[in-house]
Amino acid sequence: MSAGEDNGIADQSTLRMREATFAAGVWLTYVLSASGAIYVGLTWQRPHRTLILLLFATAVLSATIVWFLPRERIVRSRFRETFFLGWSILDLVLLVAVTLADGGTGSPFALIFFLPVVFAAMSYPLASVAVVGGLTVAGYLALALTVGGVASGYEALFTVVLLCTGALSAWQARNHQRQRMALIEISRTDPLTGCLNRRGFQERAVAEISASARSGRQGALLLLDLDHFKPVNDRDGHAAGDELLCWVVRTLKLTTRPTDSIGRVGGDEFAVLFADIEPADALASAARITEALRERAPSSVGLASFPLDAVDFEKLMRRADSRLYASRHGRRESGRSAADERLSWAATLAHAVDMRMNAEHDHSYAVAERAVVIARALGWPEDRLGLLRIAAMLHDVGKVTVPDEILCKPGRLTPEEFELIKCHSLAGAELAARIDGLATIVPWIRHSHESFDGSGYPDGLRGEAIPQASRIMLVADAFDAITSSRPYRGARSVAHACQELERHAGTQFDPACVQALLQWLATGVAEPRLRGADVVAQALSGRS
């Protein structure tokens, strides 16, 4: 990493300095060339005067070309240091040639050997200063050993002074680099808590998202807003509020990985960037953080995953912020266990899948409602309906692992794409297995796409070998899928859906489950539609 850069993001003051280096280098070349031309005119009787003038003219021409180059584009390019190093080497070659043409180390042009090293120390990073210094000393020594021009003692002293100049320039470049890095750190760090400030967090997140996009890795962004921070300041004073904010950051550091980034993005708002993490693991981490903060700082939280939710930092922030708002205004006020928090996050992921498929329809919640209707008609006890509602709500949550271009494809899927879709029930079961107390529903979710005749996936189970809950969810899922809009077609009528269910009863669907739903539909009684936190609350209250 070059000086003036922080995680791939160049510091603006350093870039402006590098742009200014163009003008300094060009004018220095002009002054030295003009002075050299005057010297040549005063010593015209000596040999190689025309050659020396041509060499100075070459230097002026190269400087003029550099003057008209796109400076800003160059200093922001990854080839910046290569360009400046090449410019210095070109000038050094011309300097060696001019000195050689004027008689070697005895020429007054030898004094110019100090300038490339000093010029490099102005803005070059340490590595480039070392290269320029080493080549400058090597060039002078080559002249001294092959051509000479003055006494060897003079040349030795000149070389030592040149080495000292190079060493001092390298030391100065190292100090500049340390100062720039310290300023960068200060400008990106929250002075109270020691974590990243908003600017630093944004830059870190943008760099990580960009790197993840190139490598195909996933990640997540978590927003936290302390629920009752203002009363702490009002009741206990700002010192107590500051101490609480510091405690929050210490707690976040204890509950996150070293590779994760923590930022304070507002007065009592924080963000965590989970780098290289699967959605299910991000979900578990978010639940662990909220549980750890519950002791002193209950928080509303919002989680967004990339590239599933968005591949742009601002869009990710908006998505996480909208979920934070839903978390604050849609949850129950009573205390919840860690398992309940993880369930709430799973519901959030299920809603994210629904939004990707159809922003105007809550598919997961509708399936949960229909599944309970079918199960109740089949005689399920009330104390089991809560678990079924949760399983139905999460039946498609594994689709968070499916790319948008497949999940929202308007046309027919290729065999390879369909194989990828078929993996979502396994991913959903794995996610549910991470939630305490939901071991019962893991096989329900895993087999929620098994067909009654054994033609389904992932295991090809048949008939009664398929958990009844899975058979119920398949019918509820199919009914809602037919009657709602999908990327590849519009919504169909309820009558058409009933015909399709009857036609495939005994093959794709359990006939008893189909009959239970059709009988309920025939009554014409519609239960209230449940959305968001209402479904979660009912599921939690009915879970045994």
XYZ file of C-alpha atoms in Angstrom:
544
model
C 0.000 0.000 0.000
C 1.440 3.348 -0.940
C 1.580 6.315 1.361
C -1.595 8.256 1.448
C -3.753 5.228 0.959
C -6.013 3.490 3.423
C -7.455 0.147 2.361
C -7.201 1.154 -1.289
C -8.791 4.580 -0.806
C -6.314 7.375 -1.574
C -6.090 10.339 0.811
C -7.231 13.489 -0.954
C -4.509 15.747 0.456
C -1.843 13.346 -0.768
C -3.375 13.270 -4.222
C -3.378 17.061 -4.378
C 0.278 17.054 -3.354
C 1.128 14.583 -6.087
C -0.673 16.784 -8.631
C 1.383 19.772 -7.450
C 4.537 17.694 -7.990
C 3.902 17.888 -11.729
C 4.326 21.661 -11.792
C 7.340 21.581 -9.471
C 9.111 18.952 -11.576
C 8.372 20.696 -14.871
C 9.536 24.134 -13.692
C 12.652 22.639 -12.096
C 13.485 21.013 -15.439
C 12.966 24.313 -17.265
C 15.209 26.253 -14.843
C 18.003 23.672 -14.916
C 17.834 23.373 -18.721
C 17.977 27.140 -19.162
C 20.906 27.390 -16.725
C 22.642 24.529 -18.511
C 22.151 26.223 -21.870
C 23.713 29.434 -20.527
C 26.684 27.448 -19.193
C 27.100 25.737 -22.573
C 27.074 29.131 -24.314
C 29.779 30.449 -21.985
C 31.929 27.352 -22.579
C 31.215 26.835 -26.268
C 34.883 26.183 -27.039
C 34.727 22.885 -25.131
C 33.676 19.678 -26.921
C 30.152 18.158 -27.267
C 28.349 21.490 -26.786
C 25.758 20.692 -29.465
C 25.066 17.239 -27.962
C 24.582 18.749 -24.507
C 22.114 21.301 -25.892
C 20.189 18.489 -27.582
C 20.045 16.589 -24.280
C 18.688 19.650 -22.472
C 16.191 20.168 -25.298
C 15.057 16.568 -24.804
C 14.556 17.264 -21.104
C 12.493 20.384 -21.908
C 10.393 18.465 -24.445
C 9.689 15.627 -21.989
C 8.743 18.141 -19.260
C 6.381 19.927 -21.685
C 4.687 16.631 -22.546
C 4.293 15.870 -18.849
C 2.750 19.326 -18.332
C -0.117 18.516 -20.697
C -0.830 15.019 -19.367
C -4.091 14.420 -17.378
C -2.617 14.903 -13.906
C -5.676 13.986 -11.859
C -6.231 10.769 -13.776
C -2.583 9.782 -13.378
C -2.374 10.389 -9.620
C -5.589 8.386 -9.082
C -4.383 5.542 -11.271
C -2.801 2.353 -9.931
C 0.141 3.201 -12.231
C 0.851 6.469 -10.391
C 4.098 5.401 -8.747
C 5.286 3.710 -11.934
C 4.778 6.980 -13.816
C 6.672 9.149 -11.315
C 9.468 6.626 -10.968
C 9.794 6.424 -14.754
C 9.925 10.224 -14.993
C 12.714 10.391 -12.412
C 14.688 7.624 -14.140
C 14.397 9.419 -17.502
C 15.733 12.632 -15.956
C 18.535 10.677 -14.287
C 19.554 9.079 -17.599
C 19.671 12.514 -19.250
C 21.713 13.852 -16.307
C 24.262 11.047 -16.601
C 24.504 11.645 -20.358
C 24.972 15.427 -19.931
C 27.639 14.952 -17.234
C 29.436 12.341 -19.354
C 29.407 14.667 -22.395
C 30.862 17.495 -20.303
C 33.857 15.502 -19.138
C 32.646 13.304 -16.274
C 32.640 13.901 -12.531
C 34.574 17.134 -12.898
C 31.628 18.791 -14.653
C 29.521 21.237 -12.616
C 26.530 19.287 -13.895
C 27.455 16.600 -11.322
C 25.953 18.878 -8.651
C 22.525 18.215 -10.178
C 22.758 14.582 -8.932
C 21.455 15.783 -5.554
C 18.217 17.181 -6.996
C 16.455 13.932 -8.119
C 16.857 12.520 -4.605
C 15.584 15.674 -2.898
C 12.725 15.973 -5.386
C 11.654 12.377 -4.714
C 11.645 13.024 -0.962
C 9.027 15.767 -1.441
C 6.150 13.415 -2.235
C 7.320 9.967 -3.321
C 6.630 6.972 -1.052
C 9.586 5.460 0.791
C 10.126 2.626 -1.694
C 10.323 5.028 -4.663
C 12.693 7.358 -2.782
C 14.958 4.392 -2.063
C 14.965 3.377 -5.736
C 15.702 6.919 -6.956
C 18.430 7.371 -4.325
C 20.041 4.040 -5.175
C 20.020 4.686 -8.925
C 21.402 8.209 -8.446
C 24.356 6.963 -6.391
C 24.879 4.120 -8.875
C 24.877 6.571 -11.802
C 27.485 8.831 -10.185
C 29.670 5.870 -9.220
C 29.478 4.541 -12.779
C 30.804 7.866 -14.057
C 33.519 7.976 -11.386
C 34.737 4.444 -12.119
C 34.578 4.574 -15.940
C 35.332 8.190 -16.839
C 36.417 10.049 -13.719
C 37.196 13.714 -14.116
C 38.469 14.781 -10.701
C 40.625 13.363 -7.934
C 39.386 10.072 -6.425
C 39.250 11.660 -2.967
C 36.838 14.286 -4.235
C 34.698 11.605 -5.876
C 34.670 9.547 -2.686
C 33.561 12.505 -0.572
C 30.948 13.450 -3.185
C 29.596 9.879 -3.086
C 29.395 9.891 0.714
C 27.537 13.209 0.732
C 25.203 11.885 -1.975
C 24.559 8.750 0.121
C 23.823 10.878 3.181
C 21.413 12.992 1.134
C 19.679 9.800 0.006
C 19.481 8.481 3.562
C 18.052 11.766 4.877
C 15.558 11.848 2.011
C 14.446 8.284 2.798
C 14.111 9.173 6.490
C 12.036 12.222 5.589
C 9.849 10.136 3.239
C 9.260 7.642 6.057
C 8.274 10.467 8.430
C 5.909 11.906 5.811
C 4.343 8.501 5.360
C 3.854 8.043 9.101
C 2.358 11.514 9.450
C -0.009 10.935 6.551
C -1.126 7.601 7.947
C -1.642 9.168 11.383
C -3.749 11.958 9.859
C -5.710 9.424 7.845
C -6.361 7.413 11.001
C -7.500 10.514 12.898
C -9.774 11.661 10.082
C -11.448 8.251 9.971
C -11.710 7.495 13.696
C -14.375 8.514 16.185
C -12.457 10.376 18.936
C -14.760 9.205 21.753
C -15.087 5.471 21.119
C -12.023 4.760 19.004
C -13.998 2.955 16.287
C -14.369 4.207 12.723
C -16.346 7.375 12.158
C -18.921 7.653 9.372
C -16.342 8.602 6.750
C -13.954 5.843 7.746
C -16.707 3.231 7.868
C -18.048 4.223 4.472
C -14.621 4.033 2.868
C -13.918 0.661 4.481
C -17.320 -0.660 3.396
C -16.988 0.596 -0.178
C -13.564 -1.020 -0.486
C -14.790 -4.327 0.997
C -17.910 -4.425 -1.190
C -15.797 -3.721 -4.264
C -13.333 -6.479 -3.343
C -16.188 -8.901 -2.641
C -17.758 -8.133 -6.012
C -14.484 -9.012 -7.759
C -13.957 -12.235 -5.805
C -17.588 -13.390 -5.613
C -17.665 -13.342 -1.793
C -20.716 -12.425 0.278
C -21.007 -10.056 3.212
C -23.477 -8.129 5.335
C -24.027 -4.701 6.876
C -25.709 -4.297 10.272
C -27.124 -0.986 11.551
C -27.808 -0.470 15.277
C -29.668 2.388 16.924
C -29.732 2.527 20.741
C -33.353 2.604 21.863
C -33.156 4.604 25.091
C -29.977 6.651 24.860
C -31.430 10.161 25.287
C -32.916 9.382 28.734
C -29.435 8.283 29.872
C -28.024 11.696 28.960
C -30.983 13.510 30.518
C -30.984 11.455 33.708
C -27.302 10.741 34.360
C -25.484 13.422 32.361
C -23.380 13.377 29.213
C -20.443 11.692 30.930
C -22.619 8.653 31.599
C -23.849 8.762 28.006
C -20.272 8.852 26.706
C -19.337 5.912 28.916
C -22.303 3.931 27.567
C -21.262 4.613 23.973
C -17.736 3.382 24.748
C -19.210 0.277 26.384
C -21.264 -0.411 23.263
C -18.149 -0.331 21.086
C -16.222 -2.573 23.504
C -19.117 -5.027 23.457
C -19.282 -4.958 19.666
C -15.568 -5.725 19.456
C -16.013 -8.701 21.799
C -18.913 -10.113 19.779
C -17.493 -9.642 16.264
C -14.568 -11.106 14.362
C -11.229 -9.308 13.930
C -12.004 -8.984 10.216
C -15.289 -7.153 10.871
C -15.416 -3.350 10.923
C -17.269 -1.235 13.488
C -18.298 2.362 12.892
C -20.149 5.083 14.746
C -22.295 6.615 12.016
C -24.387 8.946 14.195
C -24.806 10.123 17.771
C -26.117 6.790 19.077
C -26.083 4.888 15.788
C -23.509 2.230 14.973
C -22.793 -0.032 12.027
C -20.974 -3.323 11.664
C -19.561 -4.601 8.375
C -19.366 -8.387 8.231
C -16.778 -9.292 5.610
C -16.864 -12.647 3.802
C -19.879 -14.118 5.602
C -22.858 -16.230 4.573
C -26.351 -14.783 5.194
C -27.124 -17.438 7.821
C -23.920 -16.640 9.717
C -24.651 -12.905 9.491
C -28.075 -13.610 10.947
C -26.549 -15.510 13.865
C -23.982 -12.739 14.441
C -26.688 -10.063 14.468
C -28.675 -12.028 17.050
C -25.554 -12.512 19.184
C -24.823 -8.777 19.107
C -28.342 -7.721 20.076
C -28.343 -10.222 22.928
C -24.978 -8.918 24.202
C -26.167 -5.290 24.045
C -29.444 -6.067 25.783
C -27.730 -5.852 29.189
C -27.293 -2.083 29.061
C -28.225 -0.826 25.604
C -31.240 -2.493 23.936
C -31.079 -1.628 20.256
C -33.131 -1.599 17.105
C -31.217 -3.284 14.315
C -31.367 -3.743 10.563
C -29.385 -6.237 8.485
C -28.683 -6.147 4.736
C -26.600 -8.665 2.810
C -24.499 -8.144 -0.282
C -24.780 -8.982 -3.086
C -28.256 -10.391 -2.268
C -29.856 -7.106 -1.189
C -27.621 -4.712 -3.095
C -24.085 -4.258 -4.405
C -23.910 -0.539 -3.642
C -23.074 0.890 -0.201
C -25.796 3.533 -0.206
C -28.474 1.041 -1.241
C -27.296 -1.382 1.434
C -27.516 1.369 4.049
C -31.049 2.242 2.945
C -32.120 -1.405 3.009
C -30.617 -1.945 6.466
C -32.147 1.315 7.708
C -35.618 0.317 6.522
C -35.291 -2.980 8.363
C -34.053 -1.156 11.446
C -37.201 0.965 11.312
C -39.327 -2.174 10.999
C -37.429 -3.732 13.900
C -38.146 -0.723 16.103
C -41.811 -0.299 15.223
C -42.848 -3.867 14.572
C -41.426 -5.876 17.458
C -42.964 -6.689 20.820
C -41.883 -4.502 23.716
C -41.467 -7.378 26.173
C -38.066 -9.005 26.525
C -37.244 -11.708 24.025
C -34.792 -14.573 24.189
C -31.828 -14.996 21.865
C -33.791 -17.670 20.011
C -36.664 -15.234 19.497
C -34.222 -12.641 18.175
C -32.829 -15.134 15.683
C -36.362 -16.047 14.632
C -37.113 -12.379 14.068
C -34.031 -12.136 11.859
C -35.054 -15.240 9.948
C -38.425 -13.592 9.337
C -36.561 -10.544 8.063
C -34.655 -12.705 5.607
C -37.887 -14.378 4.503
C -39.342 -10.929 3.870
C -36.212 -10.024 1.875
C -36.830 -13.026 -0.386
C -40.461 -11.960 -0.853
C -39.370 -8.436 -1.773
C -37.011 -9.773 -4.417
C -39.771 -11.902 -5.937
C -42.684 -9.444 -5.656
C -42.441 -6.223 -3.662
C -46.238 -5.990 -3.388
C -46.912 -9.445 -1.949
C -45.771 -11.131 1.288
C -45.580 -14.693 -0.026
C -44.027 -16.242 3.092
C -46.675 -14.814 5.382
C -49.501 -15.852 3.037
C -48.175 -19.427 2.921
C -48.011 -19.457 6.725
C -51.656 -18.381 6.917
C -52.860 -21.030 4.435
C -50.756 -23.749 6.050
C -52.390 -23.131 9.433
C -55.824 -23.291 7.777
C -55.018 -26.700 6.244
C -53.463 -28.078 9.438
C -56.405 -26.983 11.552
C -58.794 -28.718 9.136
C -56.682 -31.869 9.420
C -57.051 -31.822 13.185
C -53.705 -30.451 14.266
C -53.658 -29.392 17.937
C -53.403 -25.662 18.567
C -50.082 -25.992 20.385
C -48.477 -27.303 17.150
C -49.790 -24.602 14.861
C -47.212 -22.082 16.090
C -44.330 -24.261 14.907
C -46.051 -24.881 11.585
C -46.574 -21.158 11.117
C -42.854 -20.565 11.699
C -41.863 -23.362 9.307
C -44.194 -22.058 6.596
C -42.907 -18.533 7.075
C -39.329 -19.795 6.636
C -39.959 -22.409 3.948
C -38.289 -20.308 1.226
C -35.717 -18.494 3.355
C -32.950 -20.541 1.730
C -33.534 -18.545 -1.453
C -31.327 -15.829 0.033
C -28.481 -17.907 -1.436
C -29.941 -17.783 -4.971
C -28.682 -14.953 -7.237
C -31.228 -12.386 -8.445
C -30.640 -13.229 -12.099
C -31.953 -16.746 -11.410
C -34.558 -16.038 -8.738
C -36.156 -13.226 -10.763
C -35.567 -14.670 -14.233
C -38.638 -13.976 -16.419
C -38.047 -16.934 -18.736
C -37.592 -20.683 -18.346
C -34.713 -21.807 -16.140
C -31.886 -23.859 -17.583
C -31.235 -27.297 -16.027
C -28.191 -25.860 -14.254
C -30.209 -22.937 -12.871
C -32.976 -25.244 -11.666
C -30.410 -27.407 -9.857
C -29.247 -24.297 -8.038
C -32.839 -23.390 -7.135
C -33.373 -26.889 -5.732
C -30.613 -26.318 -3.180
C -32.588 -23.613 -1.413
C -34.585 -26.045 0.746
C -31.332 -27.473 2.102
C -29.998 -23.960 2.774
C -33.252 -23.032 4.528
C -33.104 -26.127 6.725
C -29.515 -25.318 7.652
C -30.494 -21.785 8.636
C -33.417 -23.028 10.758
C -31.083 -25.490 12.456
C -29.111 -22.511 13.786
C -32.139 -21.208 15.710
C -32.497 -22.603 19.219
C -35.711 -24.542 19.802
C -36.593 -25.079 16.120
C -35.053 -28.510 15.609
C -38.541 -29.928 15.011
C -39.173 -27.843 11.908
C -35.785 -28.422 10.245
C -36.968 -31.563 8.375
C -40.262 -29.828 7.577
C -38.387 -27.072 5.731
C -35.928 -29.516 4.133
C -38.771 -31.579 2.609
C -41.168 -28.718 1.819
C -40.694 -29.350 -1.922
C -41.039 -33.135 -1.927
C -43.871 -34.378 -4.176
C -46.397 -36.972 -3.043
C -45.360 -39.340 -5.848
C -41.636 -39.065 -5.070
C -40.715 -36.721 -7.924
C -39.792 -33.780 -5.707
C -36.538 -32.660 -4.095
C -34.112 -32.786 -2.371
C -34.445 -36.451 -1.322
C -37.254 -37.790 -3.505
C -39.413 -38.899 -0.551
C -42.816 -40.418 -1.329
C -46.256 -40.379 0.328
C -46.352 -40.777 4.094
C -42.552 -40.713 4.245
C -42.811 -36.961 3.696
C -43.548 -35.098 6.961
C -47.186 -34.024 6.967
C -46.125 -30.461 7.719
C -44.076 -30.465 4.506
C -47.053 -31.775 2.519
C -49.238 -29.042 4.002
C -46.733 -26.323 3.161
C -46.353 -27.544 -0.428
C -50.094 -27.159 -1.052
C -50.202 -23.732 0.647
C -47.116 -22.657 -1.292
C -48.517 -23.787 -4.637
C -51.866 -22.086 -4.060
C -50.269 -18.741 -3.225
C -47.711 -19.058 -6.041
C -50.488 -19.552 -8.591
C -52.645 -16.690 -7.308
C -49.821 -14.116 -7.029
C -47.603 -12.470 -9.615
C -44.235 -14.019 -10.437
C -41.362 -12.674 -12.593
C -42.265 -15.149 -15.329
C -46.094 -14.661 -15.342
C -49.013 -12.754 -13.854
C -51.364 -13.850 -11.080
C -54.011 -16.485 -11.891
C -57.506 -16.758 -10.453
C -58.454 -18.714 -7.335
C -60.613 -20.982 -9.507
C -57.635 -21.796 -11.715
C -55.520 -22.521 -8.634
C -58.158 -24.913 -7.294
C -58.282 -26.749 -10.627
C -54.496 -27.129 -10.640
C -54.444 -28.468 -7.073
C -57.188 -31.008 -7.864
C -55.484 -32.063 -11.087
C -52.202 -32.816 -9.317
C -53.666 -34.286 -6.131
C -52.130 -37.730 -5.624
C -49.112 -36.941 -7.780
C -47.517 -33.678 -6.686
C -49.812 -32.978 -3.723
C -51.227 -34.939 -0.790
C -54.945 -35.336 -1.637
C -55.985 -34.840 2.006
C -54.172 -31.502 2.182
C -55.689 -30.367 -1.112
C -59.168 -31.340 0.043
C -58.737 -29.485 3.346
C -57.792 -26.242 1.572
C -60.559 -26.556 -1.036
C -63.187 -27.121 1.649
C -62.023 -24.053 3.541
C -62.053 -21.955 0.361
C -65.570 -23.172 -0.378
C -66.832 -21.688 2.885
C -65.918 -18.232 1.634
C -64.580 -17.282 5.072
C -61.323 -15.307 4.843
C -59.037 -15.019 7.835
C -57.300 -11.673 8.419
C -54.131 -11.292 6.415
C -51.085 -11.328 8.651
C -47.979 -9.329 7.925
C -44.533 -8.953 9.364
C -44.366 -8.717 13.124
C -47.951 -10.044 13.486
C -46.925 -13.393 12.024
C -43.803 -13.532 14.171
C -45.774 -12.648 17.301
C -48.432 -15.294 16.624
C -45.770 -17.868 15.834
C -43.890 -17.139 19.044
C -47.007 -17.174 21.172
C -48.065 -20.531 19.717
C -44.643 -22.206 19.792
C -44.246 -25.082 22.197
